[in-house]
Structure formats: C-alpha cells, structure tokens
Coordinates of C-alpha atoms in Angstrom, one line a residue:
X1 CA 0.0 0.0 0.0
X2 CA 2.8 2.4 0.8
X3 CA 4.4 1.7 -2.6
X4 CA 1.1 2.4 -4.3
X5 CA 0.6 5.8 -2.5
X6 CA 4.0 6.9 -3.7
X7 CA 3.4 5.9 -7.3
X8 CA 0.1 7.7 -7.9
X9 CA 1.4 11.3 -7.2
X10 CA 4.5 10.6 -9.4
X11 CA 2.2 9.7 -12.3
X12 CA 0.2 12.9 -11.8
X13 CA 3.3 15.0 -12.0
X14 CA 3.6 13.9 -15.7
X15 CA 7.4 13.7 -15.6
X16 CA 8.8 12.9 -19.0
X17 CA 11.6 10.9 -17.4
X18 CA 9.1 8.3 -16.2
X19 CA 7.7 6.4 -19.2
X20 CA 6.9 3.0 -17.7
X21 CA 4.9 1.7 -14.8
X22 CA 5.5 -1.6 -12.9
X23 CA 2.9 -2.6 -10.4
X24 CA 4.0 -6.2 -9.7
X25 CA 2.6 -8.0 -6.6
X26 CA 0.5 -5.1 -5.4
X27 CA -3.1 -6.2 -4.7
X28 CA -5.3 -3.6 -6.3
X29 CA -8.8 -3.0 -5.1
X30 CA -11.4 -1.4 -7.4
X31 CA -10.8 1.9 -5.7
X32 CA -7.1 1.7 -6.1
X33 CA -7.5 0.8 -9.7
X34 CA -9.7 3.8 -10.2
X35 CA -7.1 6.1 -8.5
X36 CA -4.4 4.6 -10.7
X37 CA -6.4 5.1 -13.9
X38 CA -7.2 8.7 -12.9
X39 CA -3.5 9.3 -12.5
X40 CA -2.6 7.7 -15.8
X41 CA -5.2 9.8 -17.6
X42 CA -3.3 12.8 -16.3
X43 CA -0.1 11.4 -17.8
X44 CA 1.1 11.8 -21.4
X45 CA 4.4 9.9 -21.2
X46 CA 3.6 6.4 -19.8
X47 CA 4.0 4.0 -22.7
X48 CA 4.5 0.7 -20.8
X49 CA 2.4 -0.8 -18.0
X50 CA 3.2 -4.1 -16.3
X51 CA 0.6 -5.6 -13.9
X52 CA 1.6 -8.9 -12.3
X53 CA -0.3 -10.7 -9.6
X54 CA -2.7 -8.0 -8.6
X55 CA -5.9 -9.9 -8.0
X56 CA -7.8 -7.7 -10.4
X57 CA -11.5 -7.8 -10.7
X58 CA -13.4 -8.0 -14.0
X59 CA -14.4 -4.3 -13.5
X60 CA -10.7 -3.3 -13.0
X61 CA -9.6 -5.3 -16.0
X62 CA -12.1 -3.6 -18.2
X63 CA -11.1 -0.1 -17.0
X64 CA -7.4 -0.9 -17.6
X65 CA -8.2 -2.1 -21.2
X66 CA -10.0 1.3 -21.7
X67 CA -6.6 2.9 -21.3
X68 CA -5.7 1.7 -24.7
X69 CA -8.3 4.2 -26.0
X70 CA -7.7 7.1 -23.7
X71 CA -3.9 6.8 -23.7
X72 CA -2.8 6.5 -27.4
X73 CA 0.9 6.6 -26.3
X74 CA 0.4 3.3 -24.4
X75 CA 1.9 0.6 -26.6
X76 CA 3.0 -2.1 -24.1
X77 CA 0.5 -3.6 -21.8
X78 CA 1.2 -6.7 -19.6
X79 CA -1.5 -8.1 -17.4
X80 CA 0.0 -11.3 -16.0
X81 CA -1.2 -13.9 -13.5
X82 CA -4.4 -11.9 -12.8
X83 CA -7.1 -14.4 -13.4
X84 CA -8.4 -12.6 -16.6
X85 CA -11.4 -14.5 -17.7
X86 CA -13.3 -14.9 -21.0
X87 CA -15.7 -12.1 -20.3
X88 CA -12.9 -9.6 -19.9
X89 CA -11.3 -10.7 -23.2
X90 CA -14.7 -10.1 -24.9
X91 CA -14.5 -6.5 -23.6
X92 CA -10.9 -6.2 -24.7
X93 CA -11.7 -7.4 -28.2
X94 CA -14.3 -4.6 -28.6
X95 CA -11.8 -2.1 -27.3
X96 CA -9.1 -3.2 -29.8
X97 CA -11.6 -3.0 -32.6
X98 CA -12.3 0.7 -31.8
X99 CA -8.6 1.7 -32.1
X100 CA -7.5 3.3 -35.3
X101 CA -5.1 1.3 -37.4
X102 CA -2.8 4.3 -37.5
X103 CA -2.3 4.1 -33.8
X104 CA 1.1 2.9 -32.4
X105 CA 1.0 -0.9 -32.6
X106 CA 0.5 -2.6 -29.2
X107 CA 2.6 -5.2 -27.5
X108 CA 0.0 -7.2 -25.5
X109 CA 0.9 -9.8 -22.9
X110 CA -1.8 -11.8 -21.1
X111 CA 0.4 -14.6 -19.7
X112 CA -0.8 -17.0 -16.9
X113 CA -4.4 -16.1 -16.7
X114 CA -7.6 -18.1 -16.7
X115 CA -9.3 -17.7 -20.0
X116 CA -10.3 -20.5 -22.3
X117 CA -10.7 -21.1 -26.0
X118 CA -13.6 -18.6 -25.9
X119 CA -11.3 -15.8 -24.8
X120 CA -8.9 -16.8 -27.6
X121 CA -11.8 -16.6 -30.0
X122 CA -12.6 -13.1 -28.9
X123 CA -9.0 -12.0 -29.4
X124 CA -9.1 -13.7 -32.8
X125 CA -12.0 -11.6 -33.8
X126 CA -9.9 -8.5 -33.0
X127 CA -7.0 -9.8 -35.0
X128 CA -9.3 -10.6 -37.9
X129 CA -10.5 -7.0 -37.8
X130 CA -6.8 -5.9 -38.1
X131 CA -6.6 -4.3 -34.6
X132 CA -3.2 -2.5 -34.1
X133 CA -1.6 -5.3 -32.1
X134 CA 2.0 -6.2 -33.2
X135 CA 2.9 -8.8 -30.5
X136 CA 0.4 -11.1 -28.7
X137 CA 1.8 -13.1 -25.8
X138 CA -0.7 -15.7 -24.4
X139 CA 1.9 -18.0 -22.8
X140 CA 0.8 -20.4 -20.0
X141 CA -2.9 -20.4 -20.7
X142 CA -3.3 -24.1 -21.3
X143 CA -7.2 -24.0 -21.5
X144 CA -6.9 -22.0 -24.7
X145 CA -6.4 -25.5 -26.2
X146 CA -6.1 -26.5 -29.8
X147 CA -9.5 -25.0 -30.6
X148 CA -8.4 -21.5 -29.4
X149 CA -5.1 -21.7 -31.2
X150 CA -6.9 -22.7 -34.4
X151 CA -9.2 -19.6 -34.1
X152 CA -6.2 -17.3 -33.6
X153 CA -4.4 -18.9 -36.6
X154 CA -7.4 -18.6 -38.9
X155 CA -7.7 -14.9 -38.0
X156 CA -4.2 -14.3 -39.3
X157 CA -5.4 -14.9 -42.9
X158 CA -6.8 -11.3 -42.8
X159 CA -4.3 -9.7 -40.5
X160 CA -1.5 -7.4 -41.5
X161 CA -0.5 -6.1 -38.1
X162 CA 0.7 -9.0 -35.9
X163 CA 4.4 -9.7 -36.1
X164 CA 4.8 -12.1 -33.1
X165 CA 2.6 -14.8 -31.6
X166 CA 3.5 -16.6 -28.4
X167 CA 1.3 -19.6 -27.7
X168 CA 3.7 -21.5 -25.4
X169 CA 1.9 -24.0 -23.2
X170 CA -1.5 -23.1 -24.7
X171 CA -2.5 -26.6 -25.7
X172 CA -1.5 -26.4 -29.4
X173 CA -1.5 -29.6 -31.4
X174 CA -2.9 -31.0 -34.7
X175 CA -5.7 -28.6 -35.5
X176 CA -3.8 -25.5 -34.3
X177 CA -0.6 -26.5 -36.1
X178 CA -2.6 -27.2 -39.3
X179 CA -4.4 -23.9 -39.1
X180 CA -1.1 -22.0 -38.5
X181 CA 0.5 -23.6 -41.4
X182 CA -2.4 -22.8 -43.8
X183 CA -2.7 -19.2 -42.6
X184 CA 1.0 -18.4 -42.7
X185 CA 1.2 -19.3 -46.3
X186 CA -1.1 -16.4 -47.0
X187 CA 0.0 -14.1 -44.1
X188 CA 3.3 -12.4 -44.7
X189 CA 3.3 -10.2 -41.6
X190 CA 3.9 -12.6 -38.8
X191 CA 7.6 -13.0 -38.3
X192 CA 7.9 -14.9 -35.0
X193 CA 6.0 -18.0 -33.7
X194 CA 6.6 -19.6 -30.3
X195 CA 5.1 -23.0 -29.4
X196 CA 5.8 -25.3 -26.4
X197 CA 3.6 -28.3 -26.3
X198 CA 4.1 -32.0 -27.0
X199 CA 3.4 -32.0 -30.7
X200 CA 2.2 -35.1 -32.5
X201 CA 3.6 -36.3 -35.8
X202 CA 0.7 -34.8 -37.6
X203 CA 1.2 -31.4 -36.0
X204 CA 4.9 -31.4 -36.9
X205 CA 4.1 -32.5 -40.4
X206 CA 1.6 -29.6 -40.8
X207 CA 4.1 -27.0 -39.5
X208 CA 6.9 -28.5 -41.7
X209 CA 4.8 -28.2 -44.9
X210 CA 4.8 -24.4 -44.3
X211 CA 8.5 -24.3 -44.7
X212 CA 8.5 -26.1 -48.0
X213 CA 6.1 -23.5 -49.5
X214 CA 7.9 -20.7 -51.4
X215 CA 5.3 -18.2 -50.0
X216 CA 6.5 -18.8 -46.4
X217 CA 7.8 -15.6 -44.8
X218 CA 8.1 -16.7 -41.1
X219 CA 11.5 -15.7 -39.8
X220 CA 11.7 -17.2 -36.3
X221 CA 10.3 -20.5 -35.0
X222 CA 10.7 -21.5 -31.3
X223 CA 9.8 -25.1 -30.4
X224 CA 11.0 -25.6 -26.8
X225 CA 10.0 -28.7 -24.8
X226 CA 8.1 -30.3 -27.7
X227 CA 9.5 -33.8 -27.2
X228 CA 10.9 -33.9 -30.7
X229 CA 12.0 -37.6 -31.3
X230 CA 14.0 -38.8 -34.3
X231 CA 10.9 -39.3 -36.4
X232 CA 9.5 -35.8 -35.7
X233 CA 12.9 -34.1 -36.2
X234 CA 13.6 -35.9 -39.5
X235 CA 10.3 -34.5 -40.9
X236 CA 11.0 -31.0 -39.6
X237 CA 14.6 -30.8 -40.8
X238 CA 13.8 -32.3 -44.2
X239 CA 11.4 -29.3 -44.9
X240 CA 13.5 -26.6 -43.3
X241 CA 16.7 -27.4 -45.1
X242 CA 15.4 -25.9 -48.4
X243 CA 13.6 -22.9 -46.7
X244 CA 14.8 -19.4 -47.5
X245 CA 12.8 -17.3 -45.0
X246 CA 13.7 -18.8 -41.6
X247 CA 16.6 -17.0 -39.9
X248 CA 16.1 -18.3 -36.3
X249 CA 15.3 -21.8 -35.2
X250 CA 15.1 -22.8 -31.5
X251 CA 15.0 -26.5 -30.6
X252 CA 16.3 -26.4 -27.0
X253 CA 15.0 -28.6 -24.2
X254 CA 13.8 -31.4 -26.5
X255 CA 16.0 -34.3 -25.3
X256 CA 17.4 -34.7 -28.9
X257 CA 20.1 -37.4 -28.9
X258 CA 22.9 -38.4 -31.3
X259 CA 20.6 -40.5 -33.5
X260 CA 18.6 -37.4 -34.3
X261 CA 21.5 -35.1 -34.6
X262 CA 22.3 -36.3 -38.1
X263 CA 19.1 -34.7 -39.4
X264 CA 20.1 -31.4 -37.8
X265 CA 23.6 -31.7 -39.3
X266 CA 22.1 -32.2 -42.8
X267 CA 19.9 -29.2 -42.3
X268 CA 22.9 -27.1 -41.2
X269 CA 24.8 -28.2 -44.2
X270 CA 22.1 -27.4 -46.7
X271 CA 20.1 -24.5 -45.4
X272 CA 21.1 -21.1 -46.6
X273 CA 19.0 -18.7 -44.5
X274 CA 19.4 -19.7 -40.8
X275 CA 21.6 -17.3 -38.9
X276 CA 20.6 -18.4 -35.3
X277 CA 20.3 -22.0 -34.1
X278 CA 19.5 -22.9 -30.5
X279 CA 20.2 -26.5 -29.6
X280 CA 20.8 -26.1 -25.9
X281 CA 19.7 -28.5 -23.2
X282 CA 19.6 -31.7 -25.3
X283 CA 21.4 -35.0 -25.1
X284 CA 24.3 -34.5 -27.6
X285 CA 27.6 -36.3 -27.0
X286 CA 30.9 -36.1 -29.0
X287 CA 29.3 -38.3 -31.7
X288 CA 26.8 -35.5 -32.5
X289 CA 29.6 -33.0 -32.3
X290 CA 31.3 -34.9 -35.1
X291 CA 28.3 -34.5 -37.3
X292 CA 27.9 -30.9 -36.5
X293 CA 31.6 -30.3 -37.2
X294 CA 31.3 -31.6 -40.8
X295 CA 28.2 -29.5 -41.4
X296 CA 29.7 -26.3 -39.9
X297 CA 32.8 -26.6 -42.1
X298 CA 30.7 -26.0 -45.2
X299 CA 28.1 -23.6 -43.7
X300 CA 28.6 -19.9 -44.5
X301 CA 25.4 -18.4 -43.1
X302 CA 25.1 -19.4 -39.4
X303 CA 26.1 -16.5 -37.0
X304 CA 24.9 -17.9 -33.6
X305 CA 25.0 -21.5 -32.4
X306 CA 23.8 -22.6 -28.9
X307 CA 25.1 -26.0 -27.9
X308 CA 25.1 -25.3 -24.1
X309 CA 23.9 -27.8 -21.5
X310 CA 24.7 -30.9 -23.5
X311 CA 27.3 -33.7 -23.0
X312 CA 29.8 -32.8 -25.6
X313 CA 32.9 -33.0 -23.3
X314 CA 36.3 -32.0 -24.5
X315 CA 36.2 -34.8 -27.1
X316 CA 33.2 -33.0 -28.7
X317 CA 34.9 -29.6 -28.7
X318 CA 37.7 -30.8 -31.0
X319 CA 35.7 -31.5 -34.2
X320 CA 33.7 -28.3 -33.8
X321 CA 36.8 -26.3 -33.2
X322 CA 38.5 -27.8 -36.3
X323 CA 35.5 -27.0 -38.5
X324 CA 35.5 -23.4 -37.3
X325 CA 39.2 -22.6 -37.8
X326 CA 38.6 -20.9 -41.1
X327 CA 35.0 -19.9 -40.6
X328 CA 34.5 -16.1 -40.8
X329 CA 30.8 -16.0 -40.5
X330 CA 30.0 -17.5 -37.0
X331 CA 30.1 -14.8 -34.3
X332 CA 28.9 -16.6 -31.2
X333 CA 29.0 -20.3 -30.1
X334 CA 27.7 -21.2 -26.6
X335 CA 29.4 -24.3 -25.1
X336 CA 28.6 -23.7 -21.4
X337 CA 27.8 -26.7 -19.2
X338 CA 29.3 -29.4 -21.5
X339 CA 31.7 -31.1 -19.0
X340 CA 34.7 -29.5 -20.8
X341 CA 38.0 -30.0 -18.9
X342 CA 41.3 -28.2 -19.3
X343 CA 42.2 -30.0 -22.5
X344 CA 38.9 -28.7 -24.1
X345 CA 39.7 -25.3 -22.8
X346 CA 43.0 -25.4 -24.6
X347 CA 41.3 -26.4 -27.8
X348 CA 38.9 -23.4 -27.5
X349 CA 41.8 -21.0 -26.8
X350 CA 43.6 -22.3 -29.9
X351 CA 40.4 -21.7 -31.9
X352 CA 40.0 -18.2 -30.7
X353 CA 43.6 -17.4 -31.5
X354 CA 43.0 -18.5 -35.1
X355 CA 39.4 -17.4 -35.7
X356 CA 39.0 -13.7 -34.9
X357 CA 35.4 -13.6 -36.0
X358 CA 34.1 -15.4 -32.9
X359 CA 33.7 -13.2 -29.8

C-alpha cells in the first residue's frame, strides 16, 4: 500500500523521465485501480504498463483495457497472473476494434491467466479486424487448447499487423498447427512464432509443410519442450533445409540425442538462411559434435549457435573447433555446461587465437 501511495502522485506529475509503470505484486482493489487510472489519464508519457499478480476484478480489468483508447501513447500492456477470464477478453476485443489502425502498434501480454478457447476466439475476432496489435503473448494459458489456437491462426489470414505470436503452453496440437501452417502461407506479416507443447507427428508435419512453401515468410520458430523424437525431427529438418525465410530456429530442451543429430547436421549443411540456431539442453555427445563439425565446415550463413547444456565434453569440442578454424561468419558459439575440462579449454583457446570472427 505504501508503494502504491508513492506511485500515484508521481504519475500525476507527468514527468517525461518516467515512461513505464511496474505494479507487480500489489493487490489492487477497485478503488485503487480507479485512482491509478485517474493518475494515468493525467499522464502523457507512460507507454508501458506491467501488472503482475494484482488480483484484479473483472471491472478493474475492463477499465485498464480502456486505457488503450484514452492513452494513445500506451503501446505495451502486460497483465500477467491476474485471473483474466473470457468475459474480460470479450470486452478487450471490442476495445481493440475501436482503435484506429494508424495508432502505435501494441505489444500485449496476457500470460498465466484463466481464459479458455472462448477468450482466444474473442481475441481472434480483433485480429481478424486488423486491430493494431503487433505482438500477442498468451503464454501459460493451457485451457486455450487446440481450438483456441486454431481460431487465432485462422484470424491471421486477414491480419497485416501482428508480427509475433507466443502460444507456449497453450495446448496447441494437430488442429492448431494445421491452421497456423495454412494461414501463414497467406499471411506475410507474422515473423515470430513460439510454441511449447508435446506435438504429434501430424502437428509437426503440418508445420513442416509451411517451410516447403515458397510463399512462407516466417523468420523465427521456437519449439521448446516439444518432445521432438527422431521421427519428428527428421520431418521438420527435411522441410526446413530448403527454406529461405527462416533465420532463427530454437529447438532447445527437447532431449534430442545423437541418433537425431544427423538430421540437424544435414539441415545445417544445406540450409542457406538460418543465422541463429538454438540446440541447448539436449542430449548430444561427442558423436553429435562430429556430425555438426562436418556441417559447420561447409556452412557460411550461421552466425549464432547454442550447444550449451549438452554432454559434448572435451572430445566433442575438437571436431567443432577444427571446423571453425577458417570460418569467418559465425560470431557466437555457446558451449557452457558441457563437461569440458582443461584439454577442451586449450582447444577453445587455440580456436580463438586462429578465428578472430568469434567473440
């Protein structure tokens, strides 16, 4: 309460130095929310608001969403872990539809709330109407389910505003993946897609088909904790190796082993667009490092490679270091937590003395 009473007067002063508001872990009653909103309506410089674990009521949520209309400078709104329900997202959808498309695009985060596929459908309605939202973060809302992800995906067909969609732990699977694949063949605005669910073979196949289509313009795909076994990885890599739009691929935390690493190595060898590849926290040993070394020796596009938290050991460092001796493109390689001893450290020092591109 003391922190809150200090913040409100500061907002009313309309100091240009203060352009963001963080209200994490402050329980806000309806009266406190009203006082906060009154202060914000006196302020012309706040562009970012973060509300985390505030136990907001439906009434308070709706009034906060209204700020997007009354404060056109507000372009970053996070309401996290606040039990936002479907009824509030229905209200938010109507607010978003009222905003002019010439407005500053909004970064909207609604992580860890309580809405279901119905709430996702309301948001999809706003996306379909081309509301000025550039980034939508719905992470950790598992009851959105496949049905809700499908609705969001279908809305992208008519959307030219959204550049990033985060549906990590939202229950995406076959229907959601198929809809995303179909929509992103037509949508050329979305650049980044983040998914973290145990995807079936059919879901991976649908996503993979997208990367074989010459119309694909997605630039970054994050598939963390998706339990990608050898069969799934083979399908994904087979389609990505010929893709020309994807620049960032993140496959960390998937328990990928040496048997699957050969598919990744072939993709590294053949793909000509990837500049960032995240393969941290998997199960690679020196055997996989050998495959990667061969691929890296002939790759001239990759600039960032994350192999941290694996089991490469010093034996695995050697083939990778040899392959990079004459590489002038790679800028960063992450080898942390790989059980590398002093002999491996010597190999890395030798690499850095020869290759001046890595820093």
